[in-house]
Amino acid sequence: MHSAPVTAAVSPSIVTPASTGLADNGYGGSWYTVDFAVPVSNLNDDPNVVKAINWYMTDQFVQSTANAGSIYGISFGICLILFVYVLLLTPWSKMRRQFFVLYILALVSEMVRSLVDTIRVGKIGMSPYSAYLSLTGDVGSTKWSTGYINLSITKQAAAILSYIFTIACLWTQAYSLLRHIRHNHSRLYWAIMGVLTGGSLATLAFDFMYAYSQIRRLQGYPTRLNFNTITSGTWMGLALSFALWSLVSLGSVIHLIYTRIRFGVRANRASQFSLALLVLVLLDSFLVPITLCLLGLIPNRFDITKATSLVTPAVLALLPITFLFTTAHRTEMSRGREADDGDGHGADADNVNNEANSDNGSTICERCINCTCRSTETNSDSTVLQELNPLPRARELRHRENPFRDQVRDPVDQELADIDAMPSQRTSQASEDLLMGHVPDEQVLQQRARRVMRSLVSSNITPRSSQTNLA
């Protein structure tokens, strides 16, 4: 914002510009940028000091206040729409899961913060953007009322709670997306989660210091903390924290592409699929909230700090999209449990930890899966689909395969390829299910083949490998 110099007190006088001109709608004209003196309460402990301002500066203040009210209202509207969307369109069985509970708490906290900001802007005496402070910069001699301080404390507390619940949602999402790394590379997994959690905790510490220093300034107590340094550190920490969490979602998109190439999954509309992946990459990269955080690092924050109020709502708006990658495979697993009547094929050990409270222990541990796989009965006059024991060595060898040169497929992959080649529309659902999620190991892929074969037999459709034992 343009800041006019402070001059000594002068006697009131009328200054006529050299050229006269009328203002259009109150803006412009020859008087628009002519400075006039206004008294300042106690700037530099000198009551006779005045501040030179002009009409252009007052219009800037009005514009900034209007922008602040609009942005705070948009922030509240985004959170309210997301809150209604989650309550009305999310099944009750999912509402009890940890992610959705934390997500609703984050939305409520952010709505409280946005609502407080929206009300403060339109109420004289409670707005942080008064004309006197904005035009004169006389912060040192300004006294703040108890109601204003209480509203500021409420806002800071709601902002901190909103950030905590948002980070908890991101942590839950990362825990689900990184389960493959957790099984095969536990040290790498804990290193990644340690960096993500440490960065978020450091940012949370800056948030606490920022709120503490701001409240102490309003109460008139000086602090040893440099407020500008804390503000810059808070915005930088937010940008780096969200950037690190977004890498997890980006990794899930890359893993999806790699899985499609590895298992030879082909789509009829490759251009649309590529465009969808590009959009997902842009959304999962958190470009909008990270950009808003970086705007807070600009020294002149008179107008930019209002835009930074959209950081957390932008992250909350993107979370349901990024969480689709954590639920796509889980949906496949639940379908497998329903089709197999609880035989345990395809269940994941992580679902035992994640959904034991919400699903009443309906998942089965991986040890039961291995036992069921080994107990499969075979007939002497039938061609048996080879059972693959998911030993750690077998998994390691599959991870080392070259997806571009390896032309040899195991029997399960060959069975799925034969099913996809059938002209029946009913059998094409197998390939569609395979497109939506990644295949974590041989057991899940084998379970899918059995489920499809059972549906073919129940529909009187004879598959190519008609002698396959479906037990």
mmCIF file of C-alpha atoms in Angstrom, residues 75-371:
data_model
loop_
_atom_site.group_PDB
_atom_site.id
_atom_site.type_symbol
_atom_site.label_atom_id
_atom_site.label_comp_id
_atom_site.label_asym_id
_atom_site.label_seq_id
_atom_site.Cartn_x
_atom_site.Cartn_y
_atom_site.Cartn_z
ATOM 1 C CA SER A 75 -13.944 -19.547 2.621
ATOM 2 C CA PHE A 76 -16.992 -20.088 4.824
ATOM 3 C CA GLY A 77 -19.101 -21.066 1.803
ATOM 4 C CA ILE A 78 -16.592 -23.686 0.634
ATOM 5 C CA CYS A 79 -16.460 -25.301 4.061
ATOM 6 C CA LEU A 80 -20.254 -25.224 4.415
ATOM 7 C CA ILE A 81 -20.782 -26.865 1.005
ATOM 8 C CA LEU A 82 -18.238 -29.568 1.810
ATOM 9 C CA PHE A 83 -19.836 -30.152 5.202
ATOM 10 C CA VAL A 84 -23.314 -30.590 3.684
ATOM 11 C CA TYR A 85 -21.870 -32.770 0.920
ATOM 12 C CA VAL A 86 -20.195 -35.118 3.391
ATOM 13 C CA LEU A 87 -23.253 -35.397 5.633
ATOM 14 C CA LEU A 88 -25.774 -36.012 2.853
ATOM 15 C CA LEU A 89 -23.843 -38.117 0.348
ATOM 16 C CA THR A 90 -21.549 -40.217 2.533
ATOM 17 C CA PRO A 91 -22.943 -43.574 3.729
ATOM 18 C CA TRP A 92 -23.251 -43.953 7.467
ATOM 19 C CA SER A 93 -20.905 -46.943 7.438
ATOM 20 C CA LYS A 94 -18.133 -44.712 6.100
ATOM 21 C CA MET A 95 -18.996 -41.806 8.394
ATOM 22 C CA ARG A 96 -17.758 -43.851 11.348
ATOM 23 C CA ARG A 97 -14.305 -44.267 9.852
ATOM 24 C CA GLN A 98 -11.398 -42.325 11.234
ATOM 25 C CA PHE A 99 -10.799 -40.264 8.102
ATOM 26 C CA PHE A 100 -14.343 -38.922 7.864
ATOM 27 C CA VAL A 101 -14.535 -38.132 11.579
ATOM 28 C CA LEU A 102 -11.345 -36.078 11.361
ATOM 29 C CA TYR A 103 -12.516 -34.507 8.112
ATOM 30 C CA ILE A 104 -15.788 -33.310 9.658
ATOM 31 C CA LEU A 105 -13.941 -31.888 12.675
ATOM 32 C CA ALA A 106 -11.589 -30.008 10.343
ATOM 33 C CA LEU A 107 -14.541 -28.577 8.406
ATOM 34 C CA VAL A 108 -16.307 -27.448 11.587
ATOM 35 C CA SER A 109 -13.153 -25.760 12.928
ATOM 36 C CA GLU A 110 -12.518 -23.993 9.627
ATOM 37 C CA MET A 111 -16.145 -22.845 9.421
ATOM 38 C CA VAL A 112 -15.850 -21.293 12.890
ATOM 39 C CA ARG A 113 -12.688 -19.436 11.889
ATOM 40 C CA SER A 114 -14.159 -18.187 8.609
ATOM 41 C CA LEU A 115 -17.416 -17.160 10.283
ATOM 42 C CA VAL A 116 -15.567 -15.138 12.926
ATOM 43 C CA ASP A 117 -13.544 -13.351 10.230
ATOM 44 C CA THR A 118 -16.655 -12.643 8.159
ATOM 45 C CA ILE A 119 -18.544 -11.150 11.107
ATOM 46 C CA ARG A 120 -15.585 -9.068 12.258
ATOM 47 C CA VAL A 121 -15.108 -7.390 8.882
ATOM 48 C CA GLY A 122 -18.664 -6.047 8.817
ATOM 49 C CA LYS A 123 -18.808 -4.881 12.429
ATOM 50 C CA ILE A 124 -17.393 -1.488 13.406
ATOM 51 C CA GLY A 125 -15.068 -1.733 16.381
ATOM 52 C CA MET A 126 -14.355 -5.440 15.858
ATOM 53 C CA SER A 127 -12.808 -5.341 12.400
ATOM 54 C CA PRO A 128 -9.016 -5.717 12.234
ATOM 55 C CA TYR A 129 -9.024 -3.345 9.255
ATOM 56 C CA SER A 130 -9.981 0.040 10.687
ATOM 57 C CA ALA A 131 -9.491 3.176 8.604
ATOM 58 C CA TYR A 132 -7.325 4.858 11.239
ATOM 59 C CA LEU A 133 -4.876 1.964 11.577
ATOM 60 C CA SER A 134 -4.670 1.297 7.851
ATOM 61 C CA LEU A 135 -4.098 4.936 6.870
ATOM 62 C CA THR A 136 -1.899 6.140 9.732
ATOM 63 C CA GLY A 137 -0.141 2.956 10.822
ATOM 64 C CA ASP A 138 -0.436 4.053 14.464
ATOM 65 C CA VAL A 139 -0.480 0.593 16.032
ATOM 66 C CA GLY A 140 1.581 1.452 19.110
ATOM 67 C CA SER A 141 -0.943 3.824 20.663
ATOM 68 C CA THR A 142 -4.020 1.773 19.798
ATOM 69 C CA LYS A 143 -5.920 0.054 22.609
ATOM 70 C CA TRP A 144 -7.941 -3.084 21.937
ATOM 71 C CA SER A 145 -11.217 -3.959 23.625
ATOM 72 C CA THR A 146 -11.818 -7.194 25.515
ATOM 73 C CA GLY A 147 -14.372 -8.346 22.940
ATOM 74 C CA TYR A 148 -11.898 -7.840 20.118
ATOM 75 C CA ILE A 149 -9.225 -9.834 21.955
ATOM 76 C CA ASN A 150 -11.678 -12.669 22.711
ATOM 77 C CA LEU A 151 -12.690 -12.892 19.051
ATOM 78 C CA SER A 152 -9.017 -12.978 18.062
ATOM 79 C CA ILE A 153 -8.361 -15.813 20.523
ATOM 80 C CA THR A 154 -11.351 -17.752 19.146
ATOM 81 C CA LYS A 155 -10.103 -17.290 15.609
ATOM 82 C CA GLN A 156 -6.558 -18.428 16.416
ATOM 83 C CA ALA A 157 -7.790 -21.476 18.353
ATOM 84 C CA ALA A 158 -10.112 -22.504 15.509
ATOM 85 C CA ALA A 159 -7.310 -22.062 12.961
ATOM 86 C CA ILE A 160 -4.935 -24.269 14.978
ATOM 87 C CA LEU A 161 -7.577 -26.985 15.465
ATOM 88 C CA SER A 162 -8.418 -26.884 11.772
ATOM 89 C CA TYR A 163 -4.765 -27.393 10.853
ATOM 90 C CA ILE A 164 -4.386 -30.265 13.338
ATOM 91 C CA PHE A 165 -7.421 -32.132 11.995
ATOM 92 C CA THR A 166 -6.383 -31.485 8.386
ATOM 93 C CA ILE A 167 -2.924 -32.913 9.014
ATOM 94 C CA ALA A 168 -4.536 -35.898 10.746
ATOM 95 C CA CYS A 169 -6.597 -36.531 7.593
ATOM 96 C CA LEU A 170 -3.469 -36.309 5.450
ATOM 97 C CA TRP A 171 -1.669 -38.705 7.806
ATOM 98 C CA THR A 172 -4.529 -41.231 7.565
ATOM 99 C CA GLN A 173 -4.465 -40.980 3.794
ATOM 100 C CA ALA A 174 -0.692 -41.446 3.640
ATOM 101 C CA TYR A 175 -0.889 -44.442 5.998
ATOM 102 C CA SER A 176 -3.269 -46.179 3.605
ATOM 103 C CA LEU A 177 -1.435 -45.236 0.410
ATOM 104 C CA LEU A 178 1.978 -46.324 1.691
ATOM 105 C CA ARG A 179 0.964 -49.773 2.935
ATOM 106 C CA HIS A 180 2.971 -51.502 0.197
ATOM 107 C CA ILE A 181 6.113 -49.684 1.262
ATOM 108 C CA ARG A 182 5.271 -50.508 4.869
ATOM 109 C CA HIS A 183 5.191 -54.248 4.079
ATOM 110 C CA ASN A 184 8.235 -54.488 1.860
ATOM 111 C CA HIS A 185 10.436 -51.563 2.975
ATOM 112 C CA SER A 186 9.577 -50.765 6.569
ATOM 113 C CA ARG A 187 12.600 -48.522 7.160
ATOM 114 C CA LEU A 188 11.825 -46.413 4.107
ATOM 115 C CA TYR A 189 8.209 -46.159 5.221
ATOM 116 C CA TRP A 190 9.086 -44.903 8.698
ATOM 117 C CA ALA A 191 11.606 -42.460 7.218
ATOM 118 C CA ILE A 192 8.939 -40.984 4.920
ATOM 119 C CA MET A 193 6.340 -40.771 7.670
ATOM 120 C CA GLY A 194 8.908 -39.269 10.021
ATOM 121 C CA VAL A 195 9.719 -36.465 7.581
ATOM 122 C CA LEU A 196 6.032 -35.772 6.925
ATOM 123 C CA THR A 197 5.099 -35.785 10.597
ATOM 124 C CA GLY A 198 8.146 -33.760 11.635
ATOM 125 C CA GLY A 199 7.455 -31.045 9.072
ATOM 126 C CA SER A 200 3.838 -30.781 10.183
ATOM 127 C CA LEU A 201 4.806 -30.585 13.860
ATOM 128 C CA ALA A 202 7.335 -27.825 13.097
ATOM 129 C CA THR A 203 4.651 -25.867 11.248
ATOM 130 C CA LEU A 204 2.268 -26.406 14.156
ATOM 131 C CA ALA A 205 4.896 -24.971 16.516
ATOM 132 C CA PHE A 206 5.127 -21.853 14.323
ATOM 133 C CA ASP A 207 1.326 -21.593 14.429
ATOM 134 C CA PHE A 208 1.354 -21.628 18.223
ATOM 135 C CA MET A 209 4.083 -18.969 18.362
ATOM 136 C CA TYR A 210 2.231 -16.834 15.810
ATOM 137 C CA ALA A 211 -1.009 -16.990 17.790
ATOM 138 C CA TYR A 212 0.775 -16.325 21.088
ATOM 139 C CA SER A 213 2.713 -13.307 19.817
ATOM 140 C CA GLN A 214 -0.356 -11.808 18.147
ATOM 141 C CA ILE A 215 -2.530 -12.129 21.250
ATOM 142 C CA ARG A 216 0.210 -10.686 23.463
ATOM 143 C CA ARG A 217 0.550 -7.722 21.133
ATOM 144 C CA LEU A 218 -3.178 -7.054 21.359
ATOM 145 C CA GLN A 219 -3.006 -7.242 25.154
ATOM 146 C CA GLY A 220 -0.213 -4.675 25.174
ATOM 147 C CA TYR A 221 2.544 -6.973 26.426
ATOM 148 C CA PRO A 222 5.785 -6.982 24.430
ATOM 149 C CA THR A 223 7.350 -10.290 23.416
ATOM 150 C CA ARG A 224 10.867 -11.266 22.479
ATOM 151 C CA LEU A 225 9.643 -13.028 19.365
ATOM 152 C CA ASN A 226 10.057 -11.287 16.041
ATOM 153 C CA PHE A 227 6.525 -11.149 14.668
ATOM 154 C CA ASN A 228 7.588 -10.764 11.022
ATOM 155 C CA THR A 229 9.971 -13.731 11.266
ATOM 156 C CA ILE A 230 7.299 -15.907 12.862
ATOM 157 C CA THR A 231 4.772 -14.917 10.192
ATOM 158 C CA SER A 232 7.179 -15.778 7.371
ATOM 159 C CA GLY A 233 8.134 -19.050 9.056
ATOM 160 C CA THR A 234 4.473 -20.002 9.433
ATOM 161 C CA TRP A 235 3.677 -19.503 5.748
ATOM 162 C CA MET A 236 6.872 -21.211 4.615
ATOM 163 C CA GLY A 237 6.157 -24.151 6.919
ATOM 164 C CA LEU A 238 2.618 -24.469 5.583
ATOM 165 C CA ALA A 239 3.854 -24.464 1.984
ATOM 166 C CA LEU A 240 6.531 -27.114 2.639
ATOM 167 C CA SER A 241 4.199 -29.241 4.768
ATOM 168 C CA PHE A 242 1.454 -29.396 2.151
ATOM 169 C CA ALA A 243 4.040 -29.970 -0.582
ATOM 170 C CA LEU A 244 5.412 -33.012 1.261
ATOM 171 C CA TRP A 245 1.966 -34.488 1.866
ATOM 172 C CA SER A 246 1.032 -33.945 -1.777
ATOM 173 C CA LEU A 247 3.970 -36.126 -2.852
ATOM 174 C CA VAL A 248 2.179 -39.114 -1.321
ATOM 175 C CA SER A 249 -0.883 -38.560 -3.500
ATOM 176 C CA LEU A 250 1.289 -38.005 -6.553
ATOM 177 C CA GLY A 251 3.035 -41.281 -5.814
ATOM 178 C CA SER A 252 -0.325 -43.068 -5.824
ATOM 179 C CA VAL A 253 -1.050 -41.747 -9.324
ATOM 180 C CA ILE A 254 2.366 -42.902 -10.529
ATOM 181 C CA HIS A 255 1.777 -46.311 -8.938
ATOM 182 C CA LEU A 256 -1.540 -46.572 -10.761
ATOM 183 C CA ILE A 257 0.134 -45.907 -14.115
ATOM 184 C CA TYR A 258 2.926 -48.384 -13.331
ATOM 185 C CA THR A 259 0.397 -51.074 -12.390
ATOM 186 C CA ARG A 260 -1.494 -50.648 -15.636
ATOM 187 C CA ILE A 261 1.719 -51.064 -17.628
ATOM 188 C CA ARG A 262 2.936 -53.986 -15.530
ATOM 189 C CA PHE A 263 -0.231 -56.057 -15.826
ATOM 190 C CA GLY A 264 -0.891 -55.141 -19.419
ATOM 191 C CA VAL A 265 -4.159 -53.351 -18.750
ATOM 192 C CA ARG A 266 -5.308 -51.451 -21.820
ATOM 193 C CA ALA A 267 -8.053 -48.857 -22.151
ATOM 194 C CA ASN A 268 -10.152 -48.115 -25.201
ATOM 195 C CA ARG A 269 -9.973 -44.359 -24.605
ATOM 196 C CA ALA A 270 -6.345 -43.743 -23.803
ATOM 197 C CA SER A 271 -6.578 -39.997 -24.440
ATOM 198 C CA GLN A 272 -9.353 -39.527 -21.899
ATOM 199 C CA PHE A 273 -7.519 -41.651 -19.364
ATOM 200 C CA SER A 274 -4.337 -39.598 -19.864
ATOM 201 C CA LEU A 275 -6.295 -36.366 -19.440
ATOM 202 C CA ALA A 276 -7.879 -37.699 -16.253
ATOM 203 C CA LEU A 277 -4.458 -38.617 -14.871
ATOM 204 C CA LEU A 278 -3.163 -35.132 -15.716
ATOM 205 C CA VAL A 279 -6.050 -33.542 -13.833
ATOM 206 C CA LEU A 280 -5.451 -35.854 -10.869
ATOM 207 C CA VAL A 281 -1.768 -34.942 -10.804
ATOM 208 C CA LEU A 282 -2.611 -31.234 -10.789
ATOM 209 C CA LEU A 283 -5.161 -31.666 -8.009
ATOM 210 C CA ASP A 284 -3.017 -33.979 -5.894
ATOM 211 C CA SER A 285 -0.038 -31.629 -6.149
ATOM 212 C CA PHE A 286 -1.880 -29.001 -4.044
ATOM 213 C CA LEU A 287 -0.808 -26.219 -6.404
ATOM 214 C CA VAL A 288 -3.537 -23.836 -5.232
ATOM 215 C CA PRO A 289 -2.919 -24.020 -1.451
ATOM 216 C CA ILE A 290 0.858 -24.019 -1.879
ATOM 217 C CA THR A 291 0.651 -20.908 -4.086
ATOM 218 C CA LEU A 292 -1.541 -19.174 -1.513
ATOM 219 C CA CYS A 293 0.999 -20.012 1.207
ATOM 220 C CA LEU A 294 3.821 -18.534 -0.862
ATOM 221 C CA LEU A 295 1.811 -15.334 -1.324
ATOM 222 C CA GLY A 296 1.952 -14.868 2.430
ATOM 223 C CA LEU A 297 5.746 -14.503 2.201
ATOM 224 C CA ILE A 298 5.481 -11.244 0.233
ATOM 225 C CA PRO A 299 6.457 -8.335 2.546
ATOM 226 C CA ASN A 300 3.477 -6.122 1.664
ATOM 227 C CA ARG A 301 0.656 -8.221 3.097
ATOM 228 C CA PHE A 302 -2.038 -5.522 3.084
ATOM 229 C CA ASP A 303 -4.151 -7.323 0.480
ATOM 230 C CA ILE A 304 -2.461 -10.722 0.124
ATOM 231 C CA THR A 305 -3.107 -11.985 3.653
ATOM 232 C CA LYS A 306 -6.817 -12.117 2.919
ATOM 233 C CA ALA A 307 -6.200 -14.564 0.069
ATOM 234 C CA THR A 308 -4.154 -16.814 2.343
ATOM 235 C CA SER A 309 -7.327 -17.467 4.348
ATOM 236 C CA LEU A 310 -8.302 -19.852 1.528
ATOM 237 C CA VAL A 311 -5.337 -22.186 2.160
ATOM 238 C CA THR A 312 -6.998 -24.667 4.507
ATOM 239 C CA PRO A 313 -10.377 -24.636 2.670
ATOM 240 C CA ALA A 314 -8.516 -25.417 -0.567
ATOM 241 C CA VAL A 315 -6.802 -28.411 1.052
ATOM 242 C CA LEU A 316 -10.089 -29.627 2.529
ATOM 243 C CA ALA A 317 -11.750 -29.342 -0.884
ATOM 244 C CA LEU A 318 -9.032 -31.533 -2.441
ATOM 245 C CA LEU A 319 -8.964 -34.174 0.292
ATOM 246 C CA PRO A 320 -12.054 -36.128 -0.898
ATOM 247 C CA ILE A 321 -10.495 -36.394 -4.367
ATOM 248 C CA THR A 322 -7.148 -37.638 -3.133
ATOM 249 C CA PHE A 323 -8.845 -40.040 -0.698
ATOM 250 C CA LEU A 324 -10.369 -41.909 -3.658
ATOM 251 C CA PHE A 325 -7.029 -43.674 -4.123
ATOM 252 C CA THR A 326 -7.231 -45.067 -0.595
ATOM 253 C CA THR A 327 -10.802 -46.346 -1.030
ATOM 254 C CA ALA A 328 -10.561 -47.793 -4.561
ATOM 255 C CA HIS A 329 -8.609 -50.849 -3.484
ATOM 256 C CA ARG A 330 -10.512 -51.131 -0.220
ATOM 257 C CA THR A 331 -13.765 -51.331 -2.204
ATOM 258 C CA GLU A 332 -12.355 -54.214 -4.213
ATOM 259 C CA MET A 333 -11.392 -55.977 -1.017
ATOM 260 C CA SER A 334 -14.879 -55.571 0.457
ATOM 261 C CA ARG A 335 -16.443 -56.918 -2.745
ATOM 262 C CA GLY A 336 -14.181 -59.933 -2.526
ATOM 263 C CA ARG A 337 -15.247 -60.642 1.051
ATOM 264 C CA GLU A 338 -18.922 -60.425 0.089
ATOM 265 C CA ALA A 339 -18.486 -62.717 -2.938
ATOM 266 C CA ASP A 340 -16.481 -65.325 -1.051
ATOM 267 C CA ASP A 341 -18.771 -65.316 2.031
ATOM 268 C CA GLY A 342 -15.931 -64.529 4.368
ATOM 269 C CA ASP A 343 -13.305 -66.945 3.038
ATOM 270 C CA GLY A 344 -10.647 -64.303 3.591
ATOM 271 C CA HIS A 345 -9.164 -64.081 0.084
ATOM 272 C CA GLY A 346 -7.907 -60.629 -0.711
ATOM 273 C CA ALA A 347 -8.131 -59.256 2.804
ATOM 274 C CA ASP A 348 -5.358 -56.968 3.888
ATOM 275 C CA ALA A 349 -3.694 -56.955 7.261
ATOM 276 C CA ASP A 350 -3.842 -53.169 7.286
ATOM 277 C CA ASN A 351 -7.629 -53.219 7.133
ATOM 278 C CA VAL A 352 -7.601 -55.051 10.443
ATOM 279 C CA ASN A 353 -5.900 -52.080 12.056
ATOM 280 C CA ASN A 354 -7.786 -49.429 10.113
ATOM 281 C CA GLU A 355 -11.348 -50.801 10.188
ATOM 282 C CA ALA A 356 -11.510 -53.020 13.276
ATOM 283 C CA ASN A 357 -13.612 -50.485 15.151
ATOM 284 C CA SER A 358 -15.781 -49.379 12.233
ATOM 285 C CA ASP A 359 -16.460 -52.738 10.578
ATOM 286 C CA ASN A 360 -16.692 -54.762 13.832
ATOM 287 C CA GLY A 361 -13.693 -56.889 13.004
ATOM 288 C CA SER A 362 -15.051 -58.100 9.667
ATOM 289 C CA THR A 363 -11.616 -58.267 8.072
ATOM 290 C CA ILE A 364 -9.337 -61.275 8.346
ATOM 291 C CA CYS A 365 -5.634 -61.153 8.906
ATOM 292 C CA GLU A 366 -3.150 -62.136 6.259
ATOM 293 C CA ARG A 367 -2.197 -65.260 8.181
ATOM 294 C CA CYS A 368 -5.705 -66.617 7.647
ATOM 295 C CA ILE A 369 -5.392 -65.837 3.954
ATOM 296 C CA ASN A 370 -2.275 -67.948 3.607
ATOM 297 C CA CYS A 371 -3.908 -70.814 5.483
#
